[in-house]
CSV table of C-alpha atoms in Angstrom, one decimal:
chain,number,residue,atom,x,y,z
Q,1,ILE,CA,-3.5,17.2,-12.8
Q,2,GLU,CA,-6.6,19.0,-11.7
Q,3,ALA,CA,-7.0,20.3,-8.2
Q,4,ILE,CA,-10.5,21.0,-6.7
Q,5,GLN,CA,-10.9,23.5,-3.9
Q,6,GLY,CA,-13.8,24.8,-1.8
Q,7,ASP,CA,-14.6,26.9,1.2
Q,8,SER,CA,-14.5,23.7,3.2
Q,9,ALA,CA,-13.6,20.1,2.6
Q,10,ALA,CA,-17.4,19.3,2.2
Q,11,VAL,CA,-17.8,21.9,-0.6
Q,12,ALA,CA,-14.7,20.6,-2.4
Q,13,LYS,CA,-16.0,17.0,-2.2
Q,14,GLN,CA,-19.3,18.1,-3.6
Q,15,LYS,CA,-17.5,19.8,-6.5
Q,16,ALA,CA,-15.5,16.6,-7.0
Q,17,ALA,CA,-18.7,14.5,-7.0
Q,18,GLU,CA,-20.2,16.7,-9.7
Q,19,ARG,CA,-17.0,16.4,-11.7
Q,20,ARG,CA,-17.1,12.6,-11.3
Q,21,LYS,CA,-20.6,12.4,-12.8
Q,22,GLN,CA,-19.8,14.5,-15.8
Q,23,GLN,CA,-19.9,12.7,-19.1
Q,24,GLN,CA,-16.8,14.6,-20.3
Q,25,TYR,CA,-13.6,15.7,-18.5
Q,26,GLN,CA,-11.9,18.9,-19.6
Q,27,PRO,CA,-8.4,19.2,-18.0
Q,28,ASP,CA,-7.7,22.4,-19.9
Q,29,ASN,CA,-9.4,24.7,-22.4
Q,30,THR,CA,-8.0,23.0,-25.5
Q,31,VAL,CA,-8.1,19.3,-24.7
Q,32,MET,CA,-11.5,17.5,-24.3
Q,33,ARG,CA,-11.4,13.8,-23.2
Q,34,ALA,CA,-14.4,11.6,-22.8
Q,35,PHE,CA,-14.5,9.4,-19.7
Q,36,LYS,CA,-14.8,6.3,-21.9
Q,37,GLU,CA,-11.3,6.9,-23.2
Q,38,TYR,CA,-10.0,5.9,-19.7
Q,39,GLU,CA,-9.5,2.2,-19.1
Q,40,ILE,CA,-10.2,2.6,-15.4
Q,41,ILE,CA,-11.7,5.4,-13.3
Q,42,GLN,CA,-10.2,4.8,-9.8
Q,43,GLU,CA,-11.5,6.7,-6.8
Q,44,VAL,CA,-9.1,6.3,-3.9
Q,45,LYS,CA,-10.8,7.1,-0.6
Q,46,LYS,CA,-9.1,7.6,2.8
Q,47,MET,CA,-10.9,4.6,4.3
Q,48,GLU,CA,-10.4,2.3,1.4
Q,49,LEU,CA,-7.7,0.2,3.0
Q,50,ARG,CA,-9.4,-0.4,6.3
Q,51,MET,CA,-9.8,-4.1,5.7
Q,52,LYS,CA,-7.1,-6.4,7.3
Q,53,ALA,CA,-4.1,-7.1,5.2
Q,54,GLU,CA,-0.3,-6.6,5.5
Q,55,VAL,CA,1.2,-3.6,3.8
Q,56,ILE,CA,3.5,-5.6,1.5
Q,57,ASN,CA,0.7,-7.7,0.1
Q,58,LYS,CA,-1.9,-5.0,-0.4
Q,59,TYR,CA,-3.1,-3.8,-3.8
Q,60,GLY,CA,-0.6,-5.5,-6.0
Q,61,VAL,CA,2.7,-4.7,-4.1
Q,62,LYS,CA,3.1,-8.4,-3.5
Q,63,ALA,CA,6.6,-8.4,-2.2
Q,64,TRP,CA,5.9,-11.2,0.3
Q,65,ASP,CA,5.3,-13.7,-2.6
Q,66,GLU,CA,8.9,-13.3,-3.7
Q,67,ILE,CA,10.1,-13.4,-0.1
Q,68,ARG,CA,8.3,-16.7,0.6
Q,69,LYS,CA,10.1,-18.3,-2.4
Q,70,LEU,CA,13.4,-17.1,-1.0
Q,71,TYR,CA,12.8,-18.8,2.3
Q,72,ALA,CA,11.6,-22.0,0.7
Q,73,SER,CA,14.8,-22.2,-1.3
Q,74,GLN,CA,17.1,-22.2,1.8
Q,75,ALA,CA,18.9,-25.5,2.5
Q,76,ILE,CA,17.1,-26.3,5.8
Q,77,ALA,CA,13.7,-25.6,4.2
Q,78,LEU,CA,14.5,-27.9,1.3
Q,79,ARG,CA,15.6,-30.7,3.6
Q,80,ARG,CA,12.3,-30.4,5.6
Q,81,GLY,CA,10.2,-30.1,2.4
Q,82,TYR,CA,8.9,-26.7,3.2
Q,83,THR,CA,7.1,-25.0,0.3
Q,84,PRO,CA,6.5,-21.3,0.0
Q,85,GLN,CA,3.1,-21.9,1.6
Q,86,TYR,CA,4.8,-22.7,4.9
Q,87,PHE,CA,5.9,-19.1,5.1
Q,88,SER,CA,2.4,-17.7,4.7
Q,89,PHE,CA,0.5,-16.4,7.7
Q,90,ASN,CA,-2.8,-16.7,5.8
Q,91,VAL,CA,-3.0,-20.5,5.2
Q,92,ASP,CA,-2.3,-23.6,7.3
Q,93,GLY,CA,1.2,-25.1,7.1
Q,94,GLY,CA,3.8,-23.1,8.9
Q,95,ARG,CA,1.6,-20.6,10.7
Q,96,CYS,CA,0.8,-21.0,14.4
Q,97,PRO,CA,-2.2,-23.4,14.6
Q,98,VAL,CA,-3.5,-21.6,17.8
Q,99,CYS,CA,-3.7,-18.0,16.7
Q,100,LYS,CA,-3.9,-18.8,12.9
Q,101,GLY,CA,-1.0,-16.5,12.1
Q,102,GLU,CA,-2.4,-13.5,13.9
Q,103,GLY,CA,0.2,-13.6,16.7
Q,104,GLU,CA,-2.5,-12.8,19.3
Q,105,ILE,CA,-5.6,-14.2,20.7
Q,106,THR,CA,-8.9,-12.2,20.8
Q,107,ILE,CA,-11.0,-12.6,23.9
Q,108,ASP,CA,-14.7,-11.7,23.5
Q,109,MET,CA,-15.7,-9.6,26.5
Q,110,HIS,CA,-19.4,-9.6,25.5
Q,111,PHE,CA,-20.6,-6.1,26.5
Q,112,MET,CA,-17.1,-4.6,26.7
Q,113,ALA,CA,-14.4,-4.1,24.0
Q,114,GLU,CA,-12.5,-7.1,22.8
Q,115,VAL,CA,-9.2,-7.9,24.5
Q,116,ARG,CA,-6.2,-9.0,22.5
Q,117,LEU,CA,-3.4,-11.0,24.2
Q,118,PRO,CA,-0.2,-12.4,22.7
Q,119,CYS,CA,-0.5,-16.0,21.6
Q,120,GLU,CA,1.2,-18.2,24.2
Q,121,GLU,CA,1.9,-20.9,21.7
Q,122,CYS,CA,4.1,-18.8,19.3
Q,123,GLY,CA,4.8,-15.9,21.7
Q,124,GLY,CA,3.3,-13.5,19.1
Q,125,LYS,CA,5.7,-14.6,16.3
Q,126,ARG,CA,2.8,-16.0,14.2
Q,127,PHE,CA,4.7,-19.1,13.0
Q,128,LYS,CA,5.7,-22.5,14.3
Q,129,LYS,CA,9.1,-22.8,15.9
Q,130,SER,CA,10.3,-25.2,13.2
Q,131,VAL,CA,9.5,-22.6,10.5
Q,132,LEU,CA,11.4,-19.9,12.4
Q,133,ASP,CA,14.5,-22.2,12.2
Q,134,VAL,CA,14.8,-21.1,8.6
Q,135,THR,CA,16.7,-17.9,8.1
Q,136,CYS,CA,17.4,-15.7,5.0
Q,137,ARG,CA,19.9,-12.9,5.1
Q,138,GLY,CA,20.3,-13.6,8.9
Q,139,LYS,CA,16.6,-13.1,9.7
Q,140,ASP,CA,13.8,-15.6,10.3
Q,141,VAL,CA,10.4,-14.8,8.8
Q,142,HIS,CA,9.1,-13.1,12.0
Q,143,ALA,CA,12.2,-10.8,12.2
Q,144,LEU,CA,11.8,-9.9,8.6
Q,145,LEU,CA,8.1,-8.9,9.1
Q,146,ASN,CA,9.3,-6.5,11.8
Q,147,THR,CA,11.9,-4.9,9.6
Q,148,THR,CA,11.1,-1.5,8.1
Q,149,ILE,CA,10.7,-1.2,4.4
Q,150,ASP,CA,13.8,1.0,4.3
Q,151,GLU,CA,15.9,-1.8,6.0
Q,152,ALA,CA,14.4,-4.5,3.7
Q,153,TYR,CA,15.3,-2.4,0.6
Q,154,GLU,CA,18.9,-2.4,1.7
Q,155,LEU,CA,18.8,-6.1,2.6
Q,156,PHE,CA,17.6,-7.1,-0.8
Q,157,LEU,CA,19.5,-4.8,-3.1
Q,158,ASP,CA,20.8,-7.7,-5.1
Q,159,ASN,CA,17.3,-9.0,-5.8
Q,160,PRO,CA,15.8,-7.1,-8.8
Q,161,VAL,CA,12.2,-7.9,-8.0
Q,162,LEU,CA,12.3,-7.0,-4.3
Q,163,LYS,CA,14.5,-4.0,-4.9
Q,164,ARG,CA,11.9,-2.6,-7.3
Q,165,LYS,CA,8.9,-3.3,-5.1
Q,166,PHE,CA,10.5,-2.0,-1.9
Q,167,GLY,CA,11.9,0.9,-3.8
Q,168,ILE,CA,8.5,2.0,-5.0
Q,169,LEU,CA,7.2,2.0,-1.4
Q,170,ARG,CA,10.1,4.2,-0.4
Q,171,GLU,CA,9.4,6.6,-3.3
Q,172,VAL,CA,5.9,7.3,-2.0
Q,173,GLY,CA,7.3,8.0,1.5
Q,174,LEU,CA,6.3,4.7,3.2
Q,175,GLY,CA,9.8,3.5,4.0
Q,176,TYR,CA,9.3,3.8,7.7
Q,177,LEU,CA,6.5,1.2,7.8
Q,178,HIS,CA,7.2,-2.3,8.8
Q,179,VAL,CA,7.1,-5.1,6.2
Q,180,GLY,CA,4.4,-7.0,8.1
Q,181,GLN,CA,2.4,-4.0,9.3
Q,182,SER,CA,-1.3,-4.4,9.0
Q,183,SER,CA,-3.1,-1.9,6.7
Q,184,THR,CA,-5.7,-1.4,9.3
Q,185,THR,CA,-3.1,0.7,11.2
Q,186,LEU,CA,-2.5,3.1,8.3
Q,187,SER,CA,-3.7,6.7,8.1
Q,188,GLY,CA,-5.8,7.9,5.2
Q,189,GLY,CA,-2.9,9.5,3.5
Q,190,GLU,CA,-0.7,6.4,3.9
Q,191,SER,CA,-3.5,4.2,2.5
Q,192,GLN,CA,-3.8,6.4,-0.6
Q,193,ARG,CA,0.0,6.4,-1.1
Q,194,LEU,CA,0.0,2.6,-0.9
Q,195,LYS,CA,-2.6,2.5,-3.7
Q,196,ILE,CA,-0.4,4.8,-5.8
Q,197,ALA,CA,2.5,2.5,-5.2
Q,198,SER,CA,0.5,-0.4,-6.6
Q,199,THR,CA,-0.1,1.6,-9.7
Q,200,LEU,CA,3.5,2.4,-10.1
Q,201,ASP,CA,4.3,-1.3,-9.7
Q,202,ASP,CA,1.7,-2.3,-12.3
Q,203,ARG,CA,3.2,-1.2,-15.6
Q,204,THR,CA,0.4,-2.8,-17.7
Q,205,SER,CA,-2.4,-0.4,-16.8
Q,206,GLU,CA,-2.7,2.8,-18.9
Q,207,ASN,CA,-5.1,5.7,-19.1
Q,208,ILE,CA,-6.3,5.6,-15.5
Q,209,LEU,CA,-8.2,8.6,-14.1
Q,210,TYR,CA,-7.5,8.9,-10.4
Q,211,PHE,CA,-9.6,10.8,-7.8
Q,212,PHE,CA,-7.7,11.6,-4.6
Q,213,ASP,CA,-9.3,12.9,-1.4
Q,214,GLU,CA,-6.9,15.3,0.3
Q,215,PRO,CA,-3.8,13.0,0.0
Q,216,THR,CA,-1.5,15.4,1.9
Q,217,THR,CA,-3.5,15.2,5.1
Q,218,GLY,CA,-1.1,14.7,8.0
Q,219,LEU,CA,2.0,14.7,5.9
Q,220,HIS,CA,5.3,16.4,6.8
Q,221,LEU,CA,6.6,18.9,4.2
Q,222,GLU,CA,9.2,16.4,3.1
Q,223,ASP,CA,6.6,13.8,2.5
Q,224,VAL,CA,4.5,16.2,0.5
Q,225,LYS,CA,7.5,16.7,-1.8
Q,226,LYS,CA,7.7,12.9,-2.3
Q,227,LEU,CA,4.0,12.8,-3.0
Q,228,LEU,CA,4.4,15.6,-5.6
Q,229,ARG,CA,7.0,13.6,-7.4
Q,230,VAL,CA,4.9,10.5,-7.4
Q,231,VAL,CA,1.8,12.2,-8.7
Q,232,GLN,CA,3.9,13.7,-11.5
Q,233,ASP,CA,5.2,10.2,-12.3
Q,234,LEU,CA,1.6,9.0,-12.7
Q,235,VAL,CA,0.9,11.8,-15.1
Q,236,ASP,CA,4.1,11.2,-17.0
Q,237,GLY,CA,3.0,7.6,-17.3
Q,238,GLY,CA,-0.1,8.6,-19.2
Q,239,HIS,CA,-2.6,8.7,-16.3
Q,240,SER,CA,-4.7,11.7,-15.1
Q,241,VAL,CA,-5.3,12.9,-11.5
Q,242,ILE,CA,-8.2,14.9,-10.0
Q,243,MET,CA,-7.7,15.7,-6.4
Q,244,ILE,CA,-9.5,17.5,-3.6
Q,245,GLU,CA,-6.7,19.5,-2.1
Q,246,HIS,CA,-6.0,22.6,0.0
Q,247,HIS,CA,-2.2,22.3,0.3
Q,248,LEU,CA,-0.7,25.2,-1.7
Q,249,ASP,CA,2.3,23.2,-3.0
Q,250,MET,CA,0.0,20.5,-4.5
Q,251,ILE,CA,-2.3,23.1,-6.0
Q,252,ALA,CA,0.7,24.9,-7.5
Q,253,GLN,CA,1.6,21.7,-9.4
Q,254,ALA,CA,-1.8,21.3,-10.8
Q,255,ASP,CA,-2.4,22.0,-14.5
Q,256,TRP,CA,-6.0,23.1,-13.8
Q,257,VAL,CA,-7.6,24.5,-10.6
């Protein structure tokens, strides 16, 4: 772990940019590693997750794929011939045909800001009524999307795949987010932690060099402790981390400043 500081965030970022361009990376005085030894050099910026997508399906933490299979396996879904596709809000099938699974209608006001109104067809529930008849663990697909990750973890403790995926999101301090929450609503720190979660979920990638841009911004002290554990897990897993940081607890954990 290497922490980069500066008199200001701009100075620290300049130092990080210089470090990023170096042909060699020296985490301490005795170990010299060439950049080419890393399979991936991943720079995680605060605004990286600003495109529209749900938290649970972003960057490899694809819990919703498993959930759709569970709903499609319910008795009523089997009788009606519903496949996992019917429980997706991204393709036609079970999603509301009017709002296209958005749950709201966007009205163009020309020279004014767009206005978003709840879809009258589905009442903001994103799916057809017939699809909402299917329940799993006492919840229809809309209710599950509005469940927090902490609650979903407890709900699927007996499912190894979902327990692991939701557990990883809890480890990085994102348990308070809703399962169906859009990534466009995330803060910079939350988006970076979501990216870290996807790395923890992907056990096949090794030797990744990560660049983080002040990941503790806006975090409570308890969340900083969680982030410290997660960053250390990345290092223990064979990865390396370079971060622009001014939080003293994070700097104290670094091997090189």
